[in-house]
Coordinates of C-alpha atoms and ligand atoms in Angstrom, one line a residue:
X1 CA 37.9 -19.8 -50.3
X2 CA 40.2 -21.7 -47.7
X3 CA 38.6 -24.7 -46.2
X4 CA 38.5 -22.8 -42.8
X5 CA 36.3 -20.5 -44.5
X6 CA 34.0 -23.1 -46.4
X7 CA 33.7 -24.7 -42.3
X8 CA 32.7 -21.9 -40.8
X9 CA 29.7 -21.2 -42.8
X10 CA 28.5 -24.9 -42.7
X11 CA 28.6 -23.7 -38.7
X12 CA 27.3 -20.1 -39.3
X13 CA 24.0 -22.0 -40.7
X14 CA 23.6 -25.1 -38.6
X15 CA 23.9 -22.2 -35.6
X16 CA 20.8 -20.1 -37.1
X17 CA 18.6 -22.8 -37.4
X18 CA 19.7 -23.5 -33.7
X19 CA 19.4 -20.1 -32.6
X20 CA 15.7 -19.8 -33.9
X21 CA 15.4 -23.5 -32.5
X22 CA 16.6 -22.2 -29.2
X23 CA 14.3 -19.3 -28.9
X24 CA 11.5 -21.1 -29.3
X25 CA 12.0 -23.5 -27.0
X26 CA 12.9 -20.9 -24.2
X27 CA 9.5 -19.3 -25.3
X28 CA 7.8 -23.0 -24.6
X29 CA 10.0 -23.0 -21.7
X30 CA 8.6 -19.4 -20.1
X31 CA 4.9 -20.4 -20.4
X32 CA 5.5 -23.7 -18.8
X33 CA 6.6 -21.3 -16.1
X34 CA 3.8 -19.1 -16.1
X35 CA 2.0 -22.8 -15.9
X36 CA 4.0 -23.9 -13.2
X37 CA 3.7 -20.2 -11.0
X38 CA 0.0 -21.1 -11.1
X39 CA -0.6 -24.1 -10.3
X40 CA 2.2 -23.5 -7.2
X41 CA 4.4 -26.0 -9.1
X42 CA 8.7 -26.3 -8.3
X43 CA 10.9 -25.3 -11.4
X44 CA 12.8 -28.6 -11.1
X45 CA 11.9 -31.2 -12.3
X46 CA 14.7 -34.0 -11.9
X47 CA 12.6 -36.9 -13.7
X48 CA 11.7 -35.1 -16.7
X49 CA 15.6 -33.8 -17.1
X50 CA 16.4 -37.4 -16.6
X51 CA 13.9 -38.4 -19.1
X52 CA 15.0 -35.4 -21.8
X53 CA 18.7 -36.3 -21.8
X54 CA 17.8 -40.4 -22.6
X55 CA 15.5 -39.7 -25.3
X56 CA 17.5 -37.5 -27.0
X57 CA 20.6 -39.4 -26.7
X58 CA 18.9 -42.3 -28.4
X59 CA 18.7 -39.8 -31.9
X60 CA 22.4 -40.2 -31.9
X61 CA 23.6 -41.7 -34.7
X62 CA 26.2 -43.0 -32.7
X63 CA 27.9 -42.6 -28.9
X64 CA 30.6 -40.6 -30.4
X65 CA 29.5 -37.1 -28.8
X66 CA 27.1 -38.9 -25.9
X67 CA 28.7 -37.3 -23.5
X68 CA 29.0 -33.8 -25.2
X69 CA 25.1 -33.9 -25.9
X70 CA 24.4 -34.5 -22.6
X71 CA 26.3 -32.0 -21.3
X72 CA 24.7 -29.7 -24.1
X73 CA 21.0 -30.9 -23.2
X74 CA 21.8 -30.2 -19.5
X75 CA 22.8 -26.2 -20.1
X76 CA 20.1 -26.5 -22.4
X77 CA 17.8 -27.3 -19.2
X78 CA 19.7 -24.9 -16.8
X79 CA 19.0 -21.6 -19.1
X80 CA 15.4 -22.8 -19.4
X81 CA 15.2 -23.0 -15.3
X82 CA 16.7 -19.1 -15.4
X83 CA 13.9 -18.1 -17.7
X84 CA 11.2 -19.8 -15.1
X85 CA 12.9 -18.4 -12.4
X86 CA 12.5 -14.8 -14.1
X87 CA 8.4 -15.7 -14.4
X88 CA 8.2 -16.9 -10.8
X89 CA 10.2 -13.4 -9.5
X90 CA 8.0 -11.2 -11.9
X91 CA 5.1 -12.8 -10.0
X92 CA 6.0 -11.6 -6.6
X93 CA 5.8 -8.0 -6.2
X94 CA 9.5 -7.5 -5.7
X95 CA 9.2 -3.6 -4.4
X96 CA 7.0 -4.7 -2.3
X97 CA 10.1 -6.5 -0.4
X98 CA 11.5 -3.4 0.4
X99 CA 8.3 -0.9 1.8
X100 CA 9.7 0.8 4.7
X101 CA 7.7 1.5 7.9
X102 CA 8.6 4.8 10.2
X103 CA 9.3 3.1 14.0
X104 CA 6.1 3.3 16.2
X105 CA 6.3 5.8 18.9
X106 CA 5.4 5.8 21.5
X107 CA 5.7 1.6 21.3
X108 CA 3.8 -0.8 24.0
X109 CA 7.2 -3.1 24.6
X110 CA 7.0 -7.2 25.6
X111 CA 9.6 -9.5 26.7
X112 CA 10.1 -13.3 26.7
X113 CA 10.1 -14.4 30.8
X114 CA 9.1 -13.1 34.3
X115 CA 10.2 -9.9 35.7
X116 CA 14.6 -10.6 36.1
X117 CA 15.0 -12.1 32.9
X118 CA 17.4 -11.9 30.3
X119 CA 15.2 -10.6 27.5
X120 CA 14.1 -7.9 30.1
X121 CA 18.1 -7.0 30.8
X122 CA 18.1 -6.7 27.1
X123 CA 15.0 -4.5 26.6
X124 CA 16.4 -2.5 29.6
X125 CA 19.9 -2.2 27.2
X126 CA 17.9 -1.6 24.2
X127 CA 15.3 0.8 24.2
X128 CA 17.1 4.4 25.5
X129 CA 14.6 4.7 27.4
X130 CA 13.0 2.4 30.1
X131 CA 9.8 1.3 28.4
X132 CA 6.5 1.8 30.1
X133 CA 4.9 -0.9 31.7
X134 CA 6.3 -3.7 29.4
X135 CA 4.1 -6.9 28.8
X136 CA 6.0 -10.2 29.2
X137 CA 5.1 -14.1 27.7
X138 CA 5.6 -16.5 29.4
X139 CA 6.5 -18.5 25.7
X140 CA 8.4 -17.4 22.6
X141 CA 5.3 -18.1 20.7
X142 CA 2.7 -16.0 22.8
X143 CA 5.2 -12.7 22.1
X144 CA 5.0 -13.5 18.6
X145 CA 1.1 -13.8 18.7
X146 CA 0.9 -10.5 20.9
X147 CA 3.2 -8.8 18.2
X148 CA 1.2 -10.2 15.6
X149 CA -2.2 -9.4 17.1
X150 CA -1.2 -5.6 18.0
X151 CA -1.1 -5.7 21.4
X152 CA 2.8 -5.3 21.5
X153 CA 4.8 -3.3 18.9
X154 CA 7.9 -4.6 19.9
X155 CA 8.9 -7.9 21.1
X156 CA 12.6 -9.0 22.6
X157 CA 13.8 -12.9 22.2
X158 CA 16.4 -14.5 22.4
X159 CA 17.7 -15.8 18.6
X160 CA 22.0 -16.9 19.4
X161 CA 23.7 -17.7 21.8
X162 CA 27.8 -18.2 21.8
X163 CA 28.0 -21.8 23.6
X164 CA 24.6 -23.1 22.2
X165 CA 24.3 -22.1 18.9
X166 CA 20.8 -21.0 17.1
X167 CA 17.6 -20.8 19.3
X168 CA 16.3 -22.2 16.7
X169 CA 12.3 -22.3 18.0
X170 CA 12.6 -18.4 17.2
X171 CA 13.7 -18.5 13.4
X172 CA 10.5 -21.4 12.9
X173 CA 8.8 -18.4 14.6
X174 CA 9.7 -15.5 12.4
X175 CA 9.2 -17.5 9.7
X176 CA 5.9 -18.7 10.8
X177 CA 4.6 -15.3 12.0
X178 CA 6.1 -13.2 9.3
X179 CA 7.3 -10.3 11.8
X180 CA 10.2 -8.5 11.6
X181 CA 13.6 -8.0 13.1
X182 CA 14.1 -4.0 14.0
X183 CA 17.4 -4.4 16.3
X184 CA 19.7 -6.5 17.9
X185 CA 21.2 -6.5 21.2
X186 CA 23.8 -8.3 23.2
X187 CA 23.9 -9.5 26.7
X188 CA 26.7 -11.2 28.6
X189 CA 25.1 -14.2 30.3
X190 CA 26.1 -15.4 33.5
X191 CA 24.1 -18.3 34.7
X192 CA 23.9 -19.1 38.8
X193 CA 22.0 -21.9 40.5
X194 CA 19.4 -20.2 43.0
X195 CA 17.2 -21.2 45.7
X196 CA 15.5 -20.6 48.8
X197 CA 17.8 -18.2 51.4
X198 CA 19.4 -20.9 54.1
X199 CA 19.6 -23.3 51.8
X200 CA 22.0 -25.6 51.2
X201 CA 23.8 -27.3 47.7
X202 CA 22.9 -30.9 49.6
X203 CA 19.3 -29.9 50.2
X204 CA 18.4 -29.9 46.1
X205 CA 16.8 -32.4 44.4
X206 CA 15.2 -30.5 41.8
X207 CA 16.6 -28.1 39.2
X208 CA 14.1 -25.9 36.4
X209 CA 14.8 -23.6 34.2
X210 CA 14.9 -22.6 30.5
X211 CA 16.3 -25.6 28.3
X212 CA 18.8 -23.3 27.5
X213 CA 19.9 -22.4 31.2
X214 CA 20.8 -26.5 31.1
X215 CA 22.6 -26.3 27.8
X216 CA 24.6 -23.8 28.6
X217 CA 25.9 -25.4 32.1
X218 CA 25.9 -28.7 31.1
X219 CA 29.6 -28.9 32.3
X220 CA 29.0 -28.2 35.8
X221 CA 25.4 -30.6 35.3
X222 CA 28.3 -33.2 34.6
X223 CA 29.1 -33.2 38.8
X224 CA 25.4 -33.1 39.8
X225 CA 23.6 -35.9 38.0
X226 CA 21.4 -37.3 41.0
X227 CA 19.4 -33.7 40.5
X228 CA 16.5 -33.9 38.2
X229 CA 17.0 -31.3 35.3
X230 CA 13.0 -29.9 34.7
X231 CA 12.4 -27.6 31.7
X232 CA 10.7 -24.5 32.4
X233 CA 9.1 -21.6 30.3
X234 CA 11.9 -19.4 31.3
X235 CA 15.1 -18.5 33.7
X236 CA 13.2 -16.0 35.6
X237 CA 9.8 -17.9 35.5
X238 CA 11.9 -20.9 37.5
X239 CA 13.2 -18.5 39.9
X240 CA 9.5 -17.1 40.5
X241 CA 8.2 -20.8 40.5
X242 CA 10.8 -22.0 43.6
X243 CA 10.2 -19.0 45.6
X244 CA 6.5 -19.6 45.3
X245 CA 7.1 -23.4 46.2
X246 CA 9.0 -22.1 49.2
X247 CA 10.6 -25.7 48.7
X248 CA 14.3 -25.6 49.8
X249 CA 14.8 -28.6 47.5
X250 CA 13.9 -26.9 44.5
X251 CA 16.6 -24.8 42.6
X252 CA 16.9 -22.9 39.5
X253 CA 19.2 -21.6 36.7
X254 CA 18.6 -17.9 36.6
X255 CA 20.5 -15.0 36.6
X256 CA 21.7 -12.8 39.8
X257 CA 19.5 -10.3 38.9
X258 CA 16.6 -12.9 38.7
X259 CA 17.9 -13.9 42.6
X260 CA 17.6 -10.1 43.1
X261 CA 14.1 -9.6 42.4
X262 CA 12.7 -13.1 43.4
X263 CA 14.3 -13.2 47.0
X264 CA 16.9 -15.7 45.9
X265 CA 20.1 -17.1 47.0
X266 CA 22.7 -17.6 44.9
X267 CA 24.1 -21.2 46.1
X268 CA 26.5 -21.9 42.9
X269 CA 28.0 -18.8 41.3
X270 CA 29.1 -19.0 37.4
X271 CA 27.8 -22.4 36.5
X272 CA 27.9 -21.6 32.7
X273 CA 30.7 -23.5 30.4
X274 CA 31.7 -20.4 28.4
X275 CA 33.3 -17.3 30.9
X276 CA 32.0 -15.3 28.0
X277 CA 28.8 -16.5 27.4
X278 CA 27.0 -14.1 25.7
X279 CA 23.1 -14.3 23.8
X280 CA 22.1 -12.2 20.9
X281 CA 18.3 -10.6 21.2
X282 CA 16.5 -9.6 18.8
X283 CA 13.7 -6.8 18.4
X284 CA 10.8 -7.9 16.5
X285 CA 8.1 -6.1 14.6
X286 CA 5.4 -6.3 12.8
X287 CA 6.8 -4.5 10.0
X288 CA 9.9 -3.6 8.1
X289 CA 12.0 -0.6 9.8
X290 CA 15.5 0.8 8.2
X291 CA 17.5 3.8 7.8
X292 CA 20.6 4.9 6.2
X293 CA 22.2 3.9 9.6
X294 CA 21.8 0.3 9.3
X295 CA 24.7 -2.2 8.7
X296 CA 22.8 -5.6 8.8
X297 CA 20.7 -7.5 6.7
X298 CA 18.8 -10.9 7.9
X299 CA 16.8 -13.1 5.1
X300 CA 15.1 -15.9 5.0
X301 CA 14.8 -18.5 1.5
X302 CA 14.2 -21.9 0.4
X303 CA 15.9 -22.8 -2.8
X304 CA 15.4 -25.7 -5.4
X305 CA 16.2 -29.2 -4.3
X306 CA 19.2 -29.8 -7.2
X307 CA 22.9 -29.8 -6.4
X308 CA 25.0 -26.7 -6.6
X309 CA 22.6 -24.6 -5.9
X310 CA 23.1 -22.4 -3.0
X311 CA 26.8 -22.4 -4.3
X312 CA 26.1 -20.5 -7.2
X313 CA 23.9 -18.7 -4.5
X314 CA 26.6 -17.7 -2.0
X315 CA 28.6 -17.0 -5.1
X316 CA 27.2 -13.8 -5.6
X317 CA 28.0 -12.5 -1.9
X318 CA 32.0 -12.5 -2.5
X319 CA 30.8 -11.1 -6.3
X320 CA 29.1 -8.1 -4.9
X321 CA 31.7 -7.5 -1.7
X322 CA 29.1 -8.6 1.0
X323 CA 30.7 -10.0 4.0
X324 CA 28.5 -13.2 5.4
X325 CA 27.9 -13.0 8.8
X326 CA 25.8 -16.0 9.2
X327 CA 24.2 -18.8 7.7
X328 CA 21.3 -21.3 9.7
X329 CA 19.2 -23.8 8.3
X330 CA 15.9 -25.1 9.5
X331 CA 13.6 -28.0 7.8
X332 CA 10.6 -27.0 6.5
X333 CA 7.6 -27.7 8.6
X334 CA 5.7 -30.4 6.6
X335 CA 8.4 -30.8 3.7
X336 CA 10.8 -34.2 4.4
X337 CA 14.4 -32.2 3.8
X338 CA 13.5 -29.7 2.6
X339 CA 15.1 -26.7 4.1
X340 CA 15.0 -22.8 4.8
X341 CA 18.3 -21.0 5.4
X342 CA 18.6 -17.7 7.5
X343 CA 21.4 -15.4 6.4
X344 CA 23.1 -12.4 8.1
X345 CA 25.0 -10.5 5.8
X346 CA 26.4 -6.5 6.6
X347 CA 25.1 -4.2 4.4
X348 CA 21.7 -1.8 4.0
X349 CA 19.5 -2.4 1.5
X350 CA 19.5 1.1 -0.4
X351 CA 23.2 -0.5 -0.9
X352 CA 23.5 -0.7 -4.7
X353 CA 25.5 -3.9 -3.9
X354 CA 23.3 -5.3 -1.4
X355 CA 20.1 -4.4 -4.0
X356 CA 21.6 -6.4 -6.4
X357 CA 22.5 -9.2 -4.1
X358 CA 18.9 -9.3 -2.9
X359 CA 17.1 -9.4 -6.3
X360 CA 18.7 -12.1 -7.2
X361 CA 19.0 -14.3 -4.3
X362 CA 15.0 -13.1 -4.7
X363 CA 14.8 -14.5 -8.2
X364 CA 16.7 -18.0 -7.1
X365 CA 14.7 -18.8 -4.5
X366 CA 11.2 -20.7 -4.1
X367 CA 10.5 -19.0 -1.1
X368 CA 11.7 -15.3 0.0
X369 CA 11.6 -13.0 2.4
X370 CA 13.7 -9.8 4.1
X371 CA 13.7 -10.3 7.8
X372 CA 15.0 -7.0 8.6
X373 CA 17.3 -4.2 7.8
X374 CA 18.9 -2.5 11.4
X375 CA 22.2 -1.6 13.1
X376 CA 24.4 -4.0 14.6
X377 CA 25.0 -4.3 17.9
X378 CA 28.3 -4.3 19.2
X379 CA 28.9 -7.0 22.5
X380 CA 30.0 -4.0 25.1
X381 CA 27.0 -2.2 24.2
Ligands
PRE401 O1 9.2 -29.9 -18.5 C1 9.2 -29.1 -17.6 O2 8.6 -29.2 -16.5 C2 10.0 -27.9 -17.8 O3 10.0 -26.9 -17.0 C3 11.0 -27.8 -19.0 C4 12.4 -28.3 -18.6 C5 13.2 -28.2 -19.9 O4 13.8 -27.2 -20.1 O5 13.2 -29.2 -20.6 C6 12.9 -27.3 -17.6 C7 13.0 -27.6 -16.2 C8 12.6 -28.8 -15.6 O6 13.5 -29.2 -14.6 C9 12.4 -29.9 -16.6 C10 12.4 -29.6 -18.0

């Protein structure tokens, strides 16, 4: 026998009795995360790891392979964390994640904002046909409470816009309320300062409208500095609210339509930084609603607090062919940095690809849940 040989089976034994030595420990491992699933306990555990790795390095007879069994007691670790992650995934009913409910028809429609606002535009662009006698909120959070209370099936809010970013109130929202996305929409957003007919630029003193009617003119704000800037529910409501003041030195941001239906001048034209500003609506739902039509996915997850994590995550997209549309993260109400991130990705879910992409980002997370499944909008919708 060569020496190679006589090696090898000094290694063929020592792995046995580390084999048998491993599956028992990953069997410890699974019922401390059947433990850990019921008494709502995170996987992680960063102190423990820390305090595994220095007690077993001081069995060593010397520092010789310190580094190696560290390295070894860390994968060690990692596989356990898959096996809890598996308990915690088996706990939630993952088909459960996917029940699909047939559209309501006919559907009692609500909108964020008085009569000429954008979300209205967009419901308008939306539904095919003009919805009857449309409800509208006055605050992202009422629509979400009609949805939620089934006095609305269908809400419209505003979730992106291109100079702004993330309206990020309505992601807490869907998170919070646990509705739905059923569509998308876009609308090109012009923004124009309004007031009282015969007015004049000099007479204002006063500006309202929706923070995000400032935000997005903040460049022509730049000029006008002695005017007081005062947030208001919405564009439209601010275009309502100075026409009721019938003060001429009260303005608003609002759109022209908004100046339309309020009895508005339009004493500024264009205010908003971006030529091409545009805001993406979203339809929300109580429930789940997808056919084989739809191209986009939105989720919503927390993961584990450790490093690397949401790489091996995102990982899995480029494995599986998904194109990433969007990431957004949000802290978690109550949890100091901790953090739930909002994911667009194209794709249905009776995709095979998209499936597998889902069940696991499903098994990785602490916290999970499918926002929606519906059909892109295009932006000259
Ligand atoms: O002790 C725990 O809490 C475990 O879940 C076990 C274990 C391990 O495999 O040793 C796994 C994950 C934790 O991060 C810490 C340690």
């Amino acid at each position: 026998m060569t020496d190679l040989e006589d090696y090898r089976k000094e290694l063929d034994a020592i792995d046995q009795e580390l084999v048998a030595l491993f599956e028992k420990r990953m069997h410890i491992s699974q019922a401390i995360g059947n433990y850990k699933v019921a008494h709502d306990l995170p996987i992680f555990d960063e102190g423990r790891e820390q305090r595994v790795a220095e007690q077993n390095l001081t069995h060593l007879k010397s520092d010789e392979f310190a580094v190696q069994t560290h390295h070894f007691l860390d994968t060690i670790m990692d596989l356990s964390k898959e096996v809890q992650k598996d308990v915690r995934a088996a706990s939630n009913d993952y088909e459960q994640i996917f029940a699909i409910h047939e559209p309501k028809q006919p559907a009692q429609i609500g909108y964020f904002g008085e009569t000429g606002s954008f979300c209205e535009e967009a419901m308008l662009a939306y539904f095919k046909e003009a919805p009857r006698d449309p409800k509208n909120y006055h605050t992202f959070e009422s629509l979400f409470l009609a949805i939620q209370n089934g006095e609305i099936d269908y809400g419209v809010l505003p979730v992106e816009n291109s100079s702004t970013g993330a309206i990020s109130q309505v992601l807490d929202l869907l998170y919070k309320y646990g509705l739905s996305i059923v569509g998308e929409q876009y609308i090109k957003i012009e923004q124009h300062l309004i007031g009282l007919e015969g007015t004049s630029l000099d007479q204002i003193e006063e500006v309202y409208s929706h923070p995000q009617g400032f935000q997005q003119s903040t460049d022509y704000f730049k000029y006008h500095e002695q005017w007081r800037q005062i947030p208001f529910h919405s564009t439209s409501d601010s275009a309502k609210m100075v026409k009721d003041s019938g003060d001429a030195h009260k303005g608003a941001i609002a759109s022209r339509r908004a100046a339309q239906i309020h009895g508005l001048s339009i004493l500024a034209e264009s205010i908003q930084n971006q030529s091409e500003n545009t805001t993406r609506f979203i339809i929300v739902g109580k429930d789940l609603e997808s056919n084989p039509r739809c191209n986009k996915v939105s989720v919503v997850f927390s993961l584990d607090n450790q490093a690397g994590t949401l790489f091996k995550l995102l990982r899995h997209f480029a494995r599986y062919h998904i194109n990433l549309i969007k990431i957004e993260s949000r802290p978690v109400e109550g949890e100091k940095w901790e953090y739930l991130l909002y994911l667009d990705f194209e794709g249905n879910i009776a995709d095979e690809n998209v499936h597998e992409a889902l069940r696991f980002i499903h098994r990785s997370s602490v916290y999970f849940r499918l926002l929606g499944c519906y059909i892109a909008a295009t932006e000259n919708k």
